CSV table of C-alpha atoms and ligand atoms in Angstrom, one decimal:
chain,number,residue,atom,x,y,z
A,15,MET,CA,-17.8,-125.6,-33.5
A,16,THR,CA,-19.7,-122.9,-35.3
A,17,GLN,CA,-22.1,-120.9,-33.3
A,18,VAL,CA,-25.7,-121.9,-33.5
A,19,ARG,CA,-27.9,-119.2,-35.1
A,20,THR,CA,-31.6,-119.5,-35.4
A,21,ARG,CA,-34.2,-117.1,-36.6
A,22,ILE,CA,-37.9,-116.3,-36.7
A,23,ALA,CA,-38.9,-114.7,-40.0
A,24,PRO,CA,-42.4,-113.4,-39.8
A,25,SER,CA,-44.2,-111.7,-42.7
A,26,PRO,CA,-45.9,-108.5,-41.4
A,27,THR,CA,-49.2,-109.1,-43.1
A,28,GLY,CA,-51.7,-109.2,-40.3
A,29,ASP,CA,-52.2,-109.6,-36.6
A,30,PRO,CA,-49.3,-111.2,-34.7
A,31,HIS,CA,-50.2,-114.9,-34.7
A,32,VAL,CA,-49.7,-117.3,-31.8
A,33,GLY,CA,-48.1,-119.7,-34.3
A,34,THR,CA,-45.3,-117.1,-34.8
A,35,ALA,CA,-44.8,-117.0,-31.1
A,36,TYR,CA,-44.7,-120.8,-30.9
A,37,ILE,CA,-42.1,-121.1,-33.5
A,38,ALA,CA,-40.1,-118.2,-32.0
A,39,LEU,CA,-40.2,-119.9,-28.7
A,40,PHE,CA,-38.6,-123.1,-30.0
A,41,ASN,CA,-36.0,-121.2,-32.0
A,42,MET,CA,-35.1,-119.1,-28.9
A,43,CYS,CA,-34.9,-122.1,-26.6
A,44,PHE,CA,-32.7,-124.0,-29.0
A,45,ALA,CA,-30.4,-121.0,-29.5
A,46,ARG,CA,-30.2,-120.2,-25.8
A,47,GLN,CA,-29.5,-123.8,-24.8
A,48,MET,CA,-26.8,-124.1,-27.4
A,49,GLY,CA,-25.2,-120.7,-26.3
A,50,GLY,CA,-26.1,-119.4,-29.8
A,51,LYS,CA,-28.0,-116.4,-31.2
A,52,PHE,CA,-31.7,-115.9,-32.0
A,53,ILE,CA,-32.4,-113.5,-34.9
A,54,LEU,CA,-35.6,-111.7,-35.9
A,55,ARG,CA,-35.9,-111.0,-39.6
A,56,ILE,CA,-38.9,-109.3,-41.2
A,57,GLU,CA,-39.9,-110.9,-44.5
A,58,ASP,CA,-41.8,-108.1,-46.1
A,59,THR,CA,-41.3,-108.9,-49.7
A,60,ASP,CA,-45.0,-108.8,-50.4
A,61,GLN,CA,-45.3,-105.1,-50.8
A,62,VAL,CA,-49.0,-105.1,-51.1
A,63,ARG,CA,-49.8,-107.0,-47.9
A,64,SER,CA,-47.0,-106.0,-45.7
A,65,THR,CA,-47.5,-103.0,-43.3
A,66,ARG,CA,-45.3,-101.3,-40.8
A,67,GLU,CA,-48.3,-101.4,-38.4
A,68,SER,CA,-48.2,-105.2,-38.5
A,69,GLU,CA,-44.5,-105.3,-38.1
A,70,GLN,CA,-44.7,-103.1,-35.0
A,71,ASP,CA,-47.5,-105.3,-33.6
A,72,ILE,CA,-45.4,-108.4,-34.1
A,73,LEU,CA,-42.4,-106.9,-32.4
A,74,ASP,CA,-44.6,-105.7,-29.5
A,75,SER,CA,-46.3,-109.0,-29.1
A,76,LEU,CA,-43.0,-111.0,-29.1
A,77,ARG,CA,-41.6,-108.5,-26.6
A,78,TRP,CA,-44.7,-108.9,-24.4
A,79,LEU,CA,-44.0,-112.6,-24.3
A,80,HIS,CA,-40.3,-112.0,-23.6
A,81,LEU,CA,-39.3,-113.9,-26.7
A,82,ASP,CA,-36.2,-111.7,-27.0
A,83,TRP,CA,-34.0,-111.7,-30.0
A,84,ASP,CA,-30.3,-110.8,-30.3
A,85,GLU,CA,-30.4,-109.2,-33.7
A,86,GLY,CA,-33.2,-107.6,-35.6
A,87,PRO,CA,-34.5,-104.5,-37.4
A,88,ASP,CA,-34.9,-102.7,-34.1
A,89,LYS,CA,-31.6,-103.8,-32.6
A,90,GLY,CA,-29.3,-104.1,-35.6
A,91,GLY,CA,-26.5,-106.6,-35.6
A,92,ASP,CA,-23.6,-107.6,-37.9
A,93,PHE,CA,-25.8,-109.2,-40.6
A,94,GLY,CA,-28.3,-106.4,-41.3
A,95,PRO,CA,-30.4,-105.0,-42.7
A,96,TYR,CA,-32.9,-107.3,-41.0
A,97,ARG,CA,-35.9,-106.2,-43.1
A,98,GLN,CA,-36.0,-107.8,-46.5
A,99,SER,CA,-37.4,-104.7,-48.2
A,100,GLU,CA,-34.1,-103.1,-47.5
A,101,ARG,CA,-32.1,-105.9,-49.1
A,102,SER,CA,-33.3,-105.7,-52.7
A,103,ASP,CA,-29.9,-105.2,-54.2
A,104,ILE,CA,-28.6,-108.3,-52.5
A,105,TYR,CA,-31.4,-110.4,-54.0
A,106,LYS,CA,-30.8,-108.9,-57.5
A,107,GLU,CA,-27.2,-109.7,-57.4
A,108,HIS,CA,-27.9,-113.3,-56.4
A,109,VAL,CA,-30.6,-113.9,-58.9
A,110,ASN,CA,-28.4,-112.5,-61.7
A,111,LYS,CA,-25.8,-115.0,-60.7
A,112,LEU,CA,-28.3,-117.8,-61.0
A,113,VAL,CA,-29.4,-116.7,-64.4
A,114,ALA,CA,-25.8,-116.2,-65.6
A,115,GLU,CA,-25.0,-119.8,-64.5
A,116,GLY,CA,-28.1,-121.2,-66.2
A,117,HIS,CA,-30.0,-122.2,-63.0
A,118,ALA,CA,-32.7,-119.6,-63.5
A,119,PHE,CA,-34.3,-118.0,-66.6
A,120,PRO,CA,-36.5,-115.0,-67.5
A,121,CYS,CA,-40.1,-115.9,-68.2
A,122,PHE,CA,-42.2,-113.5,-70.2
A,123,CYS,CA,-45.5,-115.4,-70.0
A,124,THR,CA,-48.5,-113.2,-69.5
A,125,GLU,CA,-51.0,-113.7,-66.7
A,126,GLU,CA,-53.6,-114.7,-69.3
A,127,ARG,CA,-51.4,-117.5,-70.7
A,128,LEU,CA,-50.7,-118.8,-67.2
A,129,THR,CA,-54.3,-118.7,-66.3
A,130,GLU,CA,-55.2,-120.6,-69.4
A,131,LEU,CA,-52.4,-123.1,-68.7
A,132,ARG,CA,-53.7,-123.7,-65.2
A,133,ARG,CA,-57.2,-124.2,-66.5
A,134,LYS,CA,-56.0,-126.8,-69.1
A,135,GLN,CA,-54.0,-128.6,-66.5
A,136,GLN,CA,-57.0,-128.8,-64.2
A,137,GLU,CA,-59.1,-130.0,-67.0
A,138,GLU,CA,-56.6,-132.7,-67.9
A,139,LYS,CA,-56.1,-133.5,-64.3
A,140,ILE,CA,-52.4,-133.1,-64.4
A,141,GLN,CA,-50.0,-131.6,-61.9
A,142,PRO,CA,-50.4,-127.8,-62.1
A,143,GLY,CA,-47.2,-125.9,-62.7
A,144,TYR,CA,-45.3,-123.9,-65.2
A,145,ASP,CA,-44.7,-125.8,-68.5
A,146,GLY,CA,-41.3,-124.4,-69.3
A,147,HIS,CA,-42.6,-122.3,-72.3
A,148,CYS,CA,-39.9,-119.6,-72.0
A,149,LEU,CA,-37.1,-122.1,-71.8
A,150,SER,CA,-37.5,-122.7,-75.5
A,151,LEU,CA,-36.7,-119.0,-76.4
A,152,ASP,CA,-33.3,-118.7,-78.0
A,153,GLU,CA,-30.7,-116.5,-76.4
A,154,LYS,CA,-31.0,-113.7,-79.0
A,155,ASN,CA,-34.7,-113.5,-78.6
A,156,VAL,CA,-34.4,-113.3,-74.8
A,157,GLN,CA,-31.8,-110.5,-75.0
A,158,GLN,CA,-34.0,-108.5,-77.4
A,159,ARG,CA,-37.0,-108.9,-75.0
A,160,LEU,CA,-34.9,-107.9,-72.0
A,161,ALA,CA,-33.5,-104.9,-73.9
A,162,ALA,CA,-37.0,-103.8,-74.8
A,163,ASN,CA,-37.9,-104.0,-71.1
A,164,LEU,CA,-40.7,-106.5,-71.5
A,165,PRO,CA,-42.3,-107.4,-68.2
A,166,HIS,CA,-40.9,-110.7,-67.0
A,167,VAL,CA,-40.2,-112.8,-63.9
A,168,ILE,CA,-37.2,-115.0,-63.1
A,169,ARG,CA,-38.0,-118.7,-62.5
A,170,MET,CA,-35.7,-121.3,-61.2
A,171,LEU,CA,-35.0,-124.6,-63.0
A,172,VAL,CA,-35.9,-127.8,-61.2
A,173,PRO,CA,-35.2,-131.4,-62.2
A,174,ALA,CA,-38.0,-132.8,-64.3
A,175,ASP,CA,-37.9,-136.2,-62.6
A,176,GLY,CA,-36.3,-138.1,-59.8
A,177,LYS,CA,-36.7,-137.4,-56.1
A,178,CYS,CA,-35.5,-134.8,-53.7
A,179,VAL,CA,-34.6,-136.1,-50.3
A,180,VAL,CA,-35.3,-133.5,-47.6
A,181,ASN,CA,-33.5,-134.4,-44.4
A,182,ASP,CA,-35.4,-133.1,-41.4
A,183,MET,CA,-33.6,-133.4,-38.1
A,184,LEU,CA,-36.7,-134.7,-36.3
A,185,ARG,CA,-38.5,-136.4,-39.1
A,186,GLY,CA,-35.6,-138.1,-40.9
A,187,ASP,CA,-35.6,-138.3,-44.7
A,188,ILE,CA,-38.6,-137.1,-46.5
A,189,GLU,CA,-38.8,-137.9,-50.2
A,190,ILE,CA,-40.6,-135.6,-52.6
A,191,ASP,CA,-40.9,-136.2,-56.3
A,192,TRP,CA,-39.4,-133.4,-58.4
A,193,HIS,CA,-42.2,-133.5,-60.8
A,194,GLN,CA,-44.4,-132.1,-58.0
A,195,ILE,CA,-42.2,-129.1,-57.7
A,196,ASP,CA,-42.9,-126.1,-59.8
A,197,MET,CA,-40.4,-123.9,-61.6
A,198,GLN,CA,-40.7,-121.4,-58.8
A,199,VAL,CA,-40.7,-117.7,-59.5
A,200,LEU,CA,-37.7,-116.2,-57.7
A,201,MET,CA,-38.1,-112.6,-58.7
A,202,LYS,CA,-41.3,-110.9,-59.6
A,203,SER,CA,-41.8,-108.5,-62.4
A,204,ASP,CA,-41.4,-105.6,-60.0
A,205,GLY,CA,-37.8,-106.7,-59.4
A,206,LEU,CA,-38.6,-107.9,-55.8
A,207,PRO,CA,-37.8,-111.4,-54.7
A,208,THR,CA,-40.3,-114.0,-53.7
A,209,TYR,CA,-40.1,-115.6,-50.3
A,210,HIS,CA,-38.1,-118.6,-51.5
A,211,LEU,CA,-35.2,-116.6,-52.9
A,212,ALA,CA,-35.0,-114.0,-50.2
A,213,ASN,CA,-35.3,-116.7,-47.5
A,214,VAL,CA,-32.5,-118.8,-48.8
A,215,VAL,CA,-30.2,-115.9,-49.5
A,216,ASP,CA,-30.8,-114.4,-46.1
A,217,ASP,CA,-30.5,-117.6,-44.1
A,218,HIS,CA,-27.1,-118.1,-45.8
A,219,LEU,CA,-25.8,-114.6,-45.4
A,220,MET,CA,-27.1,-114.3,-41.9
A,221,GLN,CA,-25.3,-117.6,-41.1
A,222,ILE,CA,-28.4,-119.4,-39.9
A,223,THR,CA,-27.4,-122.9,-38.8
A,224,HIS,CA,-30.8,-124.3,-37.9
A,225,VAL,CA,-34.1,-123.4,-39.5
A,226,ILE,CA,-36.9,-124.3,-37.2
A,227,ARG,CA,-40.3,-123.5,-38.8
A,228,GLY,CA,-43.8,-124.8,-39.3
A,229,GLU,CA,-44.4,-128.0,-41.1
A,230,GLU,CA,-46.3,-126.2,-43.9
A,231,TRP,CA,-42.9,-125.3,-45.3
A,232,ILE,CA,-41.8,-128.9,-45.9
A,233,THR,CA,-43.0,-128.8,-49.5
A,234,SER,CA,-40.9,-125.7,-50.1
A,235,ALA,CA,-37.7,-127.4,-48.8
A,236,PRO,CA,-36.8,-129.1,-52.2
A,237,LYS,CA,-36.7,-125.7,-53.9
A,238,HIS,CA,-34.7,-124.2,-51.1
A,239,LEU,CA,-32.2,-127.1,-51.1
A,240,LYS,CA,-31.8,-126.8,-54.8
A,241,LEU,CA,-31.1,-123.1,-54.5
A,242,TYR,CA,-28.4,-123.9,-51.9
A,243,GLU,CA,-26.9,-126.3,-54.3
A,244,TYR,CA,-27.0,-123.8,-57.2
A,245,PHE,CA,-25.3,-121.2,-55.0
A,246,GLY,CA,-22.8,-123.8,-53.8
A,247,TRP,CA,-23.7,-123.2,-50.2
A,248,GLU,CA,-24.2,-125.6,-47.4
A,249,PRO,CA,-27.9,-125.7,-46.3
A,250,PRO,CA,-28.9,-125.2,-42.7
A,251,VAL,CA,-30.3,-128.0,-40.6
A,252,LEU,CA,-34.0,-128.2,-41.2
A,253,ILE,CA,-36.6,-128.8,-38.4
A,254,HIS,CA,-40.3,-128.6,-39.2
A,255,MET,CA,-42.5,-128.2,-36.1
A,256,PRO,CA,-46.0,-129.6,-36.1
A,257,LEU,CA,-48.7,-127.1,-36.8
A,258,LEU,CA,-51.0,-125.8,-34.1
A,259,ARG,CA,-54.5,-127.1,-34.6
A,260,ASN,CA,-58.2,-126.2,-33.9
A,261,ALA,CA,-60.2,-128.6,-31.8
A,262,ASP,CA,-61.4,-130.3,-35.1
A,263,ARG,CA,-57.7,-130.8,-36.0
A,264,SER,CA,-57.7,-128.4,-38.9
A,265,LYS,CA,-54.9,-125.8,-39.0
A,266,LEU,CA,-55.4,-123.2,-36.3
A,267,SER,CA,-57.4,-120.4,-37.9
A,268,LYS,CA,-59.0,-117.3,-36.6
A,269,ARG,CA,-62.4,-118.4,-37.8
A,270,LYS,CA,-62.4,-121.0,-35.1
A,271,ASN,CA,-60.0,-119.8,-32.5
A,272,PRO,CA,-58.6,-116.4,-31.5
A,273,THR,CA,-55.1,-116.5,-33.1
A,274,SER,CA,-53.9,-113.0,-32.4
A,275,ILE,CA,-51.4,-112.7,-29.6
A,276,GLY,CA,-52.9,-109.3,-28.8
A,277,TYR,CA,-56.2,-111.0,-28.0
A,278,TYR,CA,-54.6,-113.1,-25.3
A,279,GLN,CA,-52.9,-110.0,-23.9
A,280,LYS,CA,-56.2,-108.1,-23.8
A,281,MET,CA,-58.1,-111.0,-22.3
A,282,GLY,CA,-55.7,-110.8,-19.3
A,283,TYR,CA,-53.6,-113.9,-19.7
A,284,LEU,CA,-50.2,-113.8,-18.1
A,285,SER,CA,-47.4,-113.8,-20.7
A,286,GLU,CA,-45.6,-116.6,-18.9
A,287,ALA,CA,-48.7,-118.8,-19.0
A,288,VAL,CA,-49.1,-118.2,-22.7
A,289,VAL,CA,-45.4,-119.1,-23.3
A,290,ASN,CA,-45.7,-122.1,-21.1
A,291,TYR,CA,-48.8,-123.3,-23.0
A,292,LEU,CA,-47.1,-122.7,-26.4
A,293,GLY,CA,-44.1,-124.7,-25.0
A,294,MET,CA,-46.5,-127.5,-24.1
A,295,MET,CA,-47.6,-127.7,-27.8
A,296,GLY,CA,-44.3,-129.4,-28.7
A,297,TRP,CA,-42.5,-130.1,-25.6
A,298,SER,CA,-42.9,-131.7,-22.1
A,299,MET,CA,-40.6,-131.4,-19.2
A,300,PRO,CA,-38.6,-134.6,-18.4
A,301,ASP,CA,-40.5,-134.8,-15.0
A,302,GLY,CA,-43.9,-134.3,-16.7
A,303,GLU,CA,-44.6,-131.1,-14.8
A,304,GLU,CA,-47.0,-129.0,-16.9
A,305,LEU,CA,-46.2,-125.7,-15.3
A,306,PHE,CA,-42.8,-124.5,-16.4
A,307,LEU,CA,-41.2,-121.2,-17.0
A,308,VAL,CA,-39.2,-120.5,-20.2
A,309,GLU,CA,-36.0,-120.7,-18.1
A,310,ASP,CA,-36.9,-124.2,-17.1
A,311,MET,CA,-37.6,-125.1,-20.7
A,312,ILE,CA,-34.3,-123.7,-21.8
A,313,ALA,CA,-32.4,-125.5,-19.1
A,314,ASN,CA,-33.9,-128.8,-20.0
A,315,PHE,CA,-34.4,-128.3,-23.7
A,316,ASP,CA,-33.5,-131.1,-26.0
A,317,ILE,CA,-34.5,-130.6,-29.6
A,318,ASN,CA,-34.7,-134.3,-30.2
A,319,ARG,CA,-37.5,-134.6,-27.6
A,320,VAL,CA,-39.8,-132.2,-29.5
A,321,SER,CA,-43.0,-134.1,-30.2
A,322,LEU,CA,-44.4,-134.2,-33.7
A,323,GLY,CA,-48.1,-135.0,-32.9
A,324,GLY,CA,-50.5,-132.3,-34.1
A,325,PRO,CA,-51.0,-130.2,-31.0
A,326,VAL,CA,-54.5,-128.8,-30.4
A,327,PHE,CA,-54.5,-125.3,-29.2
A,328,ASP,CA,-57.2,-125.5,-26.6
A,329,THR,CA,-58.1,-122.2,-24.9
A,330,GLU,CA,-59.8,-124.0,-22.0
A,331,LYS,CA,-56.6,-125.7,-21.1
A,332,LEU,CA,-54.8,-122.4,-21.4
A,333,ASP,CA,-57.4,-120.8,-19.0
A,334,TRP,CA,-56.7,-123.6,-16.6
A,335,LEU,CA,-53.0,-123.1,-16.8
A,336,ASN,CA,-53.3,-119.4,-16.4
A,337,GLY,CA,-55.4,-119.9,-13.3
A,338,ARG,CA,-52.7,-122.1,-11.8
A,339,TYR,CA,-50.2,-119.3,-12.4
A,340,LEU,CA,-52.4,-116.7,-10.7
A,341,ARG,CA,-53.0,-119.0,-7.7
A,342,GLU,CA,-49.6,-120.7,-7.4
A,343,LYS,CA,-47.1,-118.4,-8.8
A,344,LEU,CA,-48.2,-114.8,-7.9
A,345,SER,CA,-48.2,-113.5,-4.4
A,346,ASP,CA,-51.0,-111.1,-3.5
A,347,GLU,CA,-48.6,-108.3,-3.9
A,348,GLU,CA,-47.5,-109.5,-7.4
A,349,PHE,CA,-51.1,-110.1,-8.4
A,350,MET,CA,-51.9,-106.5,-7.4
A,351,GLN,CA,-49.0,-105.2,-9.4
A,352,ARG,CA,-49.5,-107.3,-12.5
A,353,PHE,CA,-53.3,-106.7,-12.5
A,354,GLY,CA,-52.7,-102.9,-12.1
A,355,GLU,CA,-50.3,-102.8,-15.0
A,356,TRP,CA,-52.7,-104.7,-17.2
A,357,ALA,CA,-55.9,-102.9,-16.3
A,358,PHE,CA,-54.5,-99.4,-16.2
A,359,ASP,CA,-52.1,-99.6,-19.0
A,360,PRO,CA,-51.5,-95.8,-19.8
A,361,ALA,CA,-51.8,-96.1,-23.6
A,362,THR,CA,-55.3,-97.5,-23.3
A,363,MET,CA,-56.3,-95.2,-20.5
A,364,HIS,CA,-55.4,-92.2,-22.6
A,365,GLN,CA,-57.9,-93.4,-25.1
A,366,ILE,CA,-60.6,-94.3,-22.6
A,367,ILE,CA,-60.6,-91.3,-20.3
A,368,PRO,CA,-61.8,-88.7,-22.9
A,369,LEU,CA,-64.6,-91.0,-23.8
A,370,ILE,CA,-66.0,-91.5,-20.3
A,371,LYS,CA,-65.1,-88.1,-18.7
A,372,GLN,CA,-68.2,-86.5,-20.2
A,373,ARG,CA,-70.5,-89.2,-18.8
A,374,VAL,CA,-69.6,-89.4,-15.2
A,375,GLU,CA,-70.0,-87.3,-12.1
A,376,LEU,CA,-68.1,-89.4,-9.6
A,377,PHE,CA,-65.1,-91.8,-9.8
A,378,SER,CA,-67.5,-94.4,-8.5
A,379,ASP,CA,-69.5,-94.1,-11.8
A,380,VAL,CA,-66.5,-95.2,-13.8
A,381,ALA,CA,-66.4,-98.9,-13.3
A,382,ALA,CA,-70.0,-99.3,-14.5
A,383,ILE,CA,-69.6,-97.5,-17.8
A,384,ALA,CA,-65.9,-98.4,-18.6
A,385,GLY,CA,-65.7,-101.9,-17.3
A,386,PHE,CA,-66.5,-103.4,-20.7
A,387,PHE,CA,-63.3,-102.1,-22.1
A,388,ILE,CA,-61.3,-104.6,-20.1
A,389,SER,CA,-63.8,-107.3,-19.4
A,390,GLY,CA,-63.1,-109.8,-22.1
A,391,LEU,CA,-66.2,-111.3,-23.6
A,392,PRO,CA,-69.4,-109.6,-22.3
A,393,LYS,CA,-71.9,-111.7,-20.4
A,394,ILE,CA,-74.8,-111.5,-22.8
A,395,SER,CA,-77.8,-113.6,-23.7
A,396,LEU,CA,-80.2,-113.8,-26.6
A,397,ALA,CA,-82.6,-111.6,-24.7
A,398,ASP,CA,-80.2,-108.7,-24.8
A,399,PHE,CA,-80.6,-108.6,-28.6
A,400,GLU,CA,-84.3,-108.1,-28.5
A,401,HIS,CA,-85.3,-105.1,-30.6
A,402,LYS,CA,-88.4,-103.9,-32.3
A,403,LYS,CA,-86.9,-103.5,-35.7
A,404,VAL,CA,-83.8,-105.8,-35.8
A,405,SER,CA,-84.4,-109.5,-35.6
A,406,ALA,CA,-81.9,-112.0,-34.3
A,407,GLU,CA,-81.3,-113.1,-37.9
A,408,GLU,CA,-80.6,-109.6,-39.0
A,409,SER,CA,-78.3,-109.1,-36.0
A,410,ILE,CA,-76.2,-112.1,-37.0
A,411,LYS,CA,-76.0,-110.7,-40.5
A,412,ILE,CA,-74.9,-107.3,-39.3
A,413,LEU,CA,-72.3,-108.7,-37.0
A,414,GLN,CA,-70.9,-111.2,-39.4
A,415,PHE,CA,-70.7,-108.6,-42.2
A,416,ILE,CA,-68.7,-106.3,-39.8
A,417,ALA,CA,-66.5,-109.2,-38.8
A,418,TRP,CA,-65.6,-109.7,-42.5
A,419,ALA,CA,-65.4,-106.1,-43.3
A,420,ILE,CA,-62.9,-105.1,-40.6
A,421,GLU,CA,-60.4,-107.6,-42.0
A,422,THR,CA,-60.1,-105.3,-45.0
A,423,LEU,CA,-59.3,-102.2,-43.0
A,424,PRO,CA,-55.7,-101.1,-43.8
A,425,GLU,CA,-55.4,-99.3,-40.5
A,426,TRP,CA,-57.2,-99.4,-37.2
A,427,HIS,CA,-58.4,-95.9,-36.8
A,428,ARG,CA,-61.8,-94.6,-35.5
A,429,ASP,CA,-62.6,-92.5,-38.6
A,430,ARG,CA,-61.9,-95.5,-40.9
A,431,ILE,CA,-64.1,-97.7,-38.7
A,432,GLU,CA,-66.9,-95.0,-38.7
A,433,MET,CA,-66.7,-94.7,-42.5
A,434,LEU,CA,-66.9,-98.4,-42.9
A,435,LEU,CA,-69.9,-98.9,-40.6
A,436,MET,CA,-71.8,-95.9,-42.0
A,437,GLY,CA,-71.2,-97.2,-45.5
A,438,MET,CA,-72.4,-100.7,-44.5
A,439,ALA,CA,-75.6,-99.4,-42.9
A,440,GLU,CA,-76.4,-97.5,-46.0
A,441,LYS,CA,-75.8,-100.4,-48.3
A,442,MET,CA,-77.9,-102.7,-46.1
A,443,GLU,CA,-80.6,-100.0,-46.1
A,444,LEU,CA,-80.8,-99.8,-42.3
A,445,LYS,CA,-81.0,-96.8,-40.1
A,446,ILE,CA,-77.6,-96.3,-38.5
A,447,ARG,CA,-79.3,-96.5,-35.0
A,448,ASP,CA,-80.8,-99.9,-35.8
A,449,PHE,CA,-77.7,-101.1,-37.5
A,450,LEU,CA,-75.5,-100.3,-34.5
A,451,PHE,CA,-77.9,-101.8,-31.9
A,452,PRO,CA,-76.5,-105.4,-32.1
A,453,VAL,CA,-73.0,-103.9,-32.4
A,454,PHE,CA,-73.4,-102.2,-29.0
A,455,ILE,CA,-74.6,-105.4,-27.4
A,456,ALA,CA,-71.8,-107.4,-28.9
A,457,ILE,CA,-69.0,-104.9,-28.0
A,458,ALA,CA,-70.2,-103.3,-24.7
A,459,GLY,CA,-72.9,-105.8,-23.6
A,460,THR,CA,-75.5,-103.0,-23.4
A,461,SER,CA,-76.9,-100.4,-25.7
A,462,VAL,CA,-76.2,-97.6,-23.3
A,463,SER,CA,-72.5,-97.0,-23.5
A,464,THR,CA,-69.8,-94.7,-24.9
A,465,SER,CA,-69.9,-94.4,-28.7
A,466,VAL,CA,-69.5,-97.9,-30.1
A,467,ILE,CA,-67.2,-96.7,-32.9
A,468,ASP,CA,-64.8,-95.2,-30.4
A,469,SER,CA,-65.1,-98.3,-28.3
A,470,ILE,CA,-64.2,-100.6,-31.2
A,471,ALA,CA,-61.2,-98.4,-32.0
A,472,VAL,CA,-60.0,-98.7,-28.4
A,473,ILE,CA,-60.5,-102.5,-27.9
A,474,GLY,CA,-58.7,-103.2,-31.1
A,475,LYS,CA,-59.3,-105.5,-34.0
A,476,ASP,CA,-58.5,-108.8,-32.3
A,477,MET,CA,-60.9,-108.1,-29.4
A,478,THR,CA,-63.6,-106.7,-31.7
A,479,ARG,CA,-63.4,-109.9,-33.8
A,480,ALA,CA,-63.6,-112.1,-30.7
A,481,ARG,CA,-66.7,-110.2,-29.3
A,482,LEU,CA,-68.5,-110.2,-32.7
A,483,ARG,CA,-67.9,-114.0,-32.9
A,484,HIS,CA,-69.1,-114.5,-29.3
A,485,ALA,CA,-72.2,-112.5,-30.0
A,486,ILE,CA,-73.0,-114.5,-33.1
A,487,GLU,CA,-72.7,-117.7,-31.1
A,488,VAL,CA,-75.0,-116.2,-28.4
A,489,LEU,CA,-77.5,-115.4,-31.2
A,490,GLY,CA,-77.5,-119.0,-32.2
A,491,GLY,CA,-74.5,-119.2,-34.5
A,492,VAL,CA,-74.3,-119.7,-38.3
A,493,SER,CA,-74.8,-123.1,-39.9
A,494,LYS,CA,-72.6,-124.1,-42.9
A,495,LYS,CA,-75.5,-123.5,-45.2
A,496,GLY,CA,-76.3,-120.2,-43.6
A,497,ALA,CA,-72.7,-119.1,-43.9
A,498,LYS,CA,-72.8,-119.7,-47.7
A,499,ARG,CA,-75.9,-117.6,-48.0
A,500,LEU,CA,-74.4,-114.8,-45.8
A,501,GLU,CA,-71.2,-114.9,-47.9
A,502,SER,CA,-73.1,-114.4,-51.1
A,503,ASP,CA,-75.3,-111.6,-49.6
A,504,TYR,CA,-72.1,-110.0,-48.3
A,505,ARG,CA,-70.4,-110.2,-51.7
A,506,SER,CA,-73.4,-108.6,-53.4
A,507,LEU,CA,-73.1,-105.6,-51.2
A,508,GLY,CA,-69.7,-105.0,-52.6
A,509,ILE,CA,-68.0,-103.8,-49.4
S,617,LIG,N1,-41.9,-115.6,-43.8
S,617,LIG,C1,-42.2,-116.9,-43.6
S,617,LIG,C2,-43.5,-117.0,-42.7
S,617,LIG,O1,-44.2,-116.0,-42.7
S,617,LIG,C3,-41.1,-117.6,-43.0
S,617,LIG,C4,-41.0,-119.1,-43.1
S,617,LIG,C5,-39.7,-119.7,-42.7
S,617,LIG,O2,-39.4,-119.7,-41.5
S,617,LIG,O3,-38.9,-120.1,-43.6
S,617,LIG,O4,-43.8,-117.9,-42.0
């Protein structure tokens, strides 16, 4: 029998998401249980949004959770490179083959034409998608345009009608009408592949046998299956896991729930409790025991027992589970050790010490002024935000604007943060002291603390986001209508 090979294929375009860890966990359990290999591949074909910082954070987060891979960009392996940006030639060669065999074609349509097409299709209430305009160009014309280096993309051909049957190992046959499937761009005008092409080519070349991924990819499966067919390759087994959800059953989003793995690490969850909880999202032990280690999960794993119900990611339940781990699984000795490692992590300590050294005379002063760095969400109330010049409403505005603005920061560095906040205060026509007051309360729980900008830099984006959100809730929250108004005010500032 061929060896089972699974993979996790994150795009390094933001904070490491708990959804990535959840999918990685199931891929890892399946591979381990089958005596196979689990691969990590970085899908960084989106050059604008992908960053090395995000890639590093994803690797670190998965390592923290002990979701260890056998092959990857950091480890190498027989099927590398494992970073798509280093595989451009492979994709070019494959797309050329598709064009030569008449399965894909160059498309020279301009952005304006495509926008106009979309607008018309919306107006006529017809299925949006490419209309095949460039398919009517004759061969000579195409060659001339190519020779003249006219900007173009490569699109794949898809059947105009009929149905595609996607077989999902857990869901059975899923029928999707071909007319709903667009003539997908496979290669962009910059010569880089899109997700669909790179993903199929790599899964094949890396000999992936089972693709276990989120259910949001079901609609992409027809294109992928068609590509396998065009290339004459056997497709891997497809398994689409149910998406993690917010309490209101919408797709888990950072607006409603912390989604960054780093947040859970900084809040002081145990990695095994987080993994256990992610396991519970799609799996239960045969004996119904809710507390299980990843080894137990691997030993008992049966992919056919994965449940397809939309699992709600509920942090209260996670807290409860984590509490059980602390009480039932850690001896006092282990608690001491794990707590020490978490609280006095050298990398963070190196950042904190210079900030507090100037402000203390005794070691016994330290806890009072540095406790907030590690204390999760500060215990604050509406009264803490009382200020002569800044109303609660204004505070909400400041905090919400910052929460939005930090998402645009390309790197998390104190000088960048300072520039951003200074610029915002100016645009909002507020004195920097007044502007920063609610920020101090949100981040440190008090207005007397180390520089709030330094503090933000130390606690990181995920914890900053969580504290800002918490403070906004404490201040009374934002209604749907209020959010609309805030958004338009924010936009008019042009940050
Ligand atoms: N790069 C895709 C993602 O970010 C991978 C999806 C897949 O597993 O095919 O989720």
